[in-house]
mmCIF file of C-alpha atoms in Angstrom:
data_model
loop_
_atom_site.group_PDB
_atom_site.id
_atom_site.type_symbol
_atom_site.label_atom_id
_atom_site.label_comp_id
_atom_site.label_asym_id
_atom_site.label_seq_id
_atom_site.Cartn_x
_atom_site.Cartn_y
_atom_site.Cartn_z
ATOM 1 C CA UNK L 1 0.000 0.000 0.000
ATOM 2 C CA UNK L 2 1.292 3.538 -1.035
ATOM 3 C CA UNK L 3 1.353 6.650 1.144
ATOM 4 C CA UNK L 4 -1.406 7.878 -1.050
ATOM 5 C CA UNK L 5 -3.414 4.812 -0.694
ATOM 6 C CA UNK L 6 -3.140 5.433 3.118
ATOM 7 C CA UNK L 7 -4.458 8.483 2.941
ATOM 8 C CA UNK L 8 -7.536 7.850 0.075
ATOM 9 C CA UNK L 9 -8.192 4.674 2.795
ATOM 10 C CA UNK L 10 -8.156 7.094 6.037
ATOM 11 C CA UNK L 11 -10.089 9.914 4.497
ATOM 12 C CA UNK L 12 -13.033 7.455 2.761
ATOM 13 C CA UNK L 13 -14.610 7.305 6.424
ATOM 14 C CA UNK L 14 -17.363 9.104 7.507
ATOM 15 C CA UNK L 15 -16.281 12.925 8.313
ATOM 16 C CA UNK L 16 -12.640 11.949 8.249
ATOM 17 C CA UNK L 17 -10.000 15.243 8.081
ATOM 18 C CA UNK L 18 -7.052 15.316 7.266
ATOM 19 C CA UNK L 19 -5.099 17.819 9.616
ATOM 20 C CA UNK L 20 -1.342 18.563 10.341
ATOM 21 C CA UNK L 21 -0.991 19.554 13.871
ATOM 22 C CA UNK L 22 2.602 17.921 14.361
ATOM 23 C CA UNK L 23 4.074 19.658 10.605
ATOM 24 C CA UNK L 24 3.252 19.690 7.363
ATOM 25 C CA UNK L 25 5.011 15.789 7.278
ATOM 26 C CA UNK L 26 2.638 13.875 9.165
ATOM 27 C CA UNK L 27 -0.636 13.855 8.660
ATOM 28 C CA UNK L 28 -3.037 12.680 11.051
ATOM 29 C CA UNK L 29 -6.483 11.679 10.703
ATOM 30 C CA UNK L 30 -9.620 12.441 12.882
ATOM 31 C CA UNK L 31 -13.251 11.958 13.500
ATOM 32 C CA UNK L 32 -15.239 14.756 15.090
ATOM 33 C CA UNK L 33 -11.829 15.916 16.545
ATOM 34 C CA UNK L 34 -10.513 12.731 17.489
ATOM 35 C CA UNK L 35 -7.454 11.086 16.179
ATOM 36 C CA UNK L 36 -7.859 7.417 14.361
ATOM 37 C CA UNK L 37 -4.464 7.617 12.483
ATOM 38 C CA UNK L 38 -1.249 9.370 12.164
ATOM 39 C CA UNK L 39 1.540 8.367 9.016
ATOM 40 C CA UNK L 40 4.696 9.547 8.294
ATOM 41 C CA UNK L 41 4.608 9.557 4.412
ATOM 42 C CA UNK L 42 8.237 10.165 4.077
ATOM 43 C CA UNK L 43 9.910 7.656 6.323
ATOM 44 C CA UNK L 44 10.496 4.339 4.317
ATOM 45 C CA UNK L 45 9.398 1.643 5.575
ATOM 46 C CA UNK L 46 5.457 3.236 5.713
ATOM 47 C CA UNK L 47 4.426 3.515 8.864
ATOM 48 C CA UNK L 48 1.237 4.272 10.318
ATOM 49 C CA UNK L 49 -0.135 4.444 14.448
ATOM 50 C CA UNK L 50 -3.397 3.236 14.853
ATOM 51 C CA UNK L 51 -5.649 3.098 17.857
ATOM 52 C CA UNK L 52 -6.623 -0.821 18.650
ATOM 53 C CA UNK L 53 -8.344 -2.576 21.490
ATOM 54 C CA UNK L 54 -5.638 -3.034 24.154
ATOM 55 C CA UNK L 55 -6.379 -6.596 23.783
ATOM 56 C CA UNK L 56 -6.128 -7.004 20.578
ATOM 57 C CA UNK L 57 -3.058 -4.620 20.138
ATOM 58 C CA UNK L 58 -0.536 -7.414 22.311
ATOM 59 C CA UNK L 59 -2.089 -10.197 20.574
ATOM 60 C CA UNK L 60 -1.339 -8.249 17.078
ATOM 61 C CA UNK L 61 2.300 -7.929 18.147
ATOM 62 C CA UNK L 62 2.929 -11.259 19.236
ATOM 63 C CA UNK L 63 1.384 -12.431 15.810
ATOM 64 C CA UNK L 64 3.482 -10.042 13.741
ATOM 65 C CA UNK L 65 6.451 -8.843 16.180
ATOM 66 C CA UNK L 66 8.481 -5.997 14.317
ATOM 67 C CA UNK L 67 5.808 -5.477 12.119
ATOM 68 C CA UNK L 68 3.520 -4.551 14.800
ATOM 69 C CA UNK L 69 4.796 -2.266 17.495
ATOM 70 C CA UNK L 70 3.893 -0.628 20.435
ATOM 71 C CA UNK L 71 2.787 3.512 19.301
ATOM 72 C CA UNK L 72 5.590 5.577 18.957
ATOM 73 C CA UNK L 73 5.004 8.473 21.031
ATOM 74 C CA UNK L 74 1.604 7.155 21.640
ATOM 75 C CA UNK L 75 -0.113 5.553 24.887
ATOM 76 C CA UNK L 76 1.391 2.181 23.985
ATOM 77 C CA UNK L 77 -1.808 0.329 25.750
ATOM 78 C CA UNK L 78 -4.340 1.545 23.055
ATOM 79 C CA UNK L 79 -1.897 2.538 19.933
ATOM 80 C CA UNK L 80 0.641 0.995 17.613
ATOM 81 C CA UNK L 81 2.729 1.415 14.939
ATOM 82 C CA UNK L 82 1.948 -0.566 12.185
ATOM 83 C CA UNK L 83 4.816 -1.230 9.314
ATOM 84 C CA UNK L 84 2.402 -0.700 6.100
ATOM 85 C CA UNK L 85 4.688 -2.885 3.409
ATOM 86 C CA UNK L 86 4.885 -5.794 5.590
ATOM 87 C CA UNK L 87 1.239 -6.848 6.501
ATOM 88 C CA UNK L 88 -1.378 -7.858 3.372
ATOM 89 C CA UNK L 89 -3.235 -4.653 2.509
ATOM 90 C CA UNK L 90 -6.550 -5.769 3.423
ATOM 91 C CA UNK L 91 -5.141 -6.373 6.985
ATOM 92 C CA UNK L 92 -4.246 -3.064 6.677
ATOM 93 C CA UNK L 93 -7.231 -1.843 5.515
ATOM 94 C CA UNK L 94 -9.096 -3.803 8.648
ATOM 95 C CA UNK L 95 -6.516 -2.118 11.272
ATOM 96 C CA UNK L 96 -7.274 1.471 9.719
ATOM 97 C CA UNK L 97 -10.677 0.693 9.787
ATOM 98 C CA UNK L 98 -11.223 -0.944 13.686
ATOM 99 C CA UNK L 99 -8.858 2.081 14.639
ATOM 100 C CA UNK L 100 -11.903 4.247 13.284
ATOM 101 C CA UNK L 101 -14.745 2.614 14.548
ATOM 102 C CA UNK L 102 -12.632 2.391 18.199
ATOM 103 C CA UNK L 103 -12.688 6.108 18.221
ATOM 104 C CA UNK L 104 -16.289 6.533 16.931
ATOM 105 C CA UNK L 105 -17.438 4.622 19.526
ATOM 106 C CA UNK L 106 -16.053 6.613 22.194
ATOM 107 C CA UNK L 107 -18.176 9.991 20.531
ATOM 108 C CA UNK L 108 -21.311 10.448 22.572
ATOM 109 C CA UNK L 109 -24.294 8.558 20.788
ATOM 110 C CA UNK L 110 -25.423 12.168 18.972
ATOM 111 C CA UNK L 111 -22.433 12.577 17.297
ATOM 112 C CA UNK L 112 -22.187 8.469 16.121
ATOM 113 C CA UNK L 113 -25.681 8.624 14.965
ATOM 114 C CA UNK L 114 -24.549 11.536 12.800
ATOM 115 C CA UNK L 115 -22.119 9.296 11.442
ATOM 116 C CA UNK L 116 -24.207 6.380 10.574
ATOM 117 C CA UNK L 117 -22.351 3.811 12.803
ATOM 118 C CA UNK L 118 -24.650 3.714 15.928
#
């Protein structure tokens, strides 16, 4: 998957914005406010942190260690770092996607009815 890719995926959801509060190098991704994603384009290998079900996140990095990693600079119980090139894209796509719905749910019921995904 291509930094562009990344970013058509991440901005196809429901009032997804792209905003640059960290630089004009790393986008990051929100819901009503609320960050679901942030990628560093430039660095090689694509990276991107995603929000996950603590849960699920060490389960995820014991399945794929060095692929899946703890957030950088992120609450490492709810985020990681996910190396793009190394996991099947619809994987991918399914991580971006659970990170979204994770932060949805935490929006008071108004705001997720808004959205479509009660």
């Amino acid at each position: 998957m291509t930094p562009g890719r990344l970013r058509a995926l991440c901005l196809s959801f429901n009032a997804a914005v792209e905003e640059f509060p960290f630089g004009p190098d790393t986008p990051v991704y929100k819901v009503r406010g609320r960050m679901f994603a942030l990628i560093r384009p430039d660095r090689r290998p694509l990276t991107v942190n995603l929000k996950c079900d603590p849960e699920d996140a060490v389960r995820l990095r014991a399945d794929h260690p060095g692929v899946v990693l703890p957030g950088y600079h992120m609450n490492k119980r709810h985020w990681n770092t996910v190396t793009v090139g190394e996991l099947p894209a619809r994987q991918v796509r399914e991580l971006v996607e659970d990170s979204y719905d994770l932060v949805v749910a935490g929006l008071p019921r108004a705001e997720r009815l808004r959205l479509d995904r009660p």
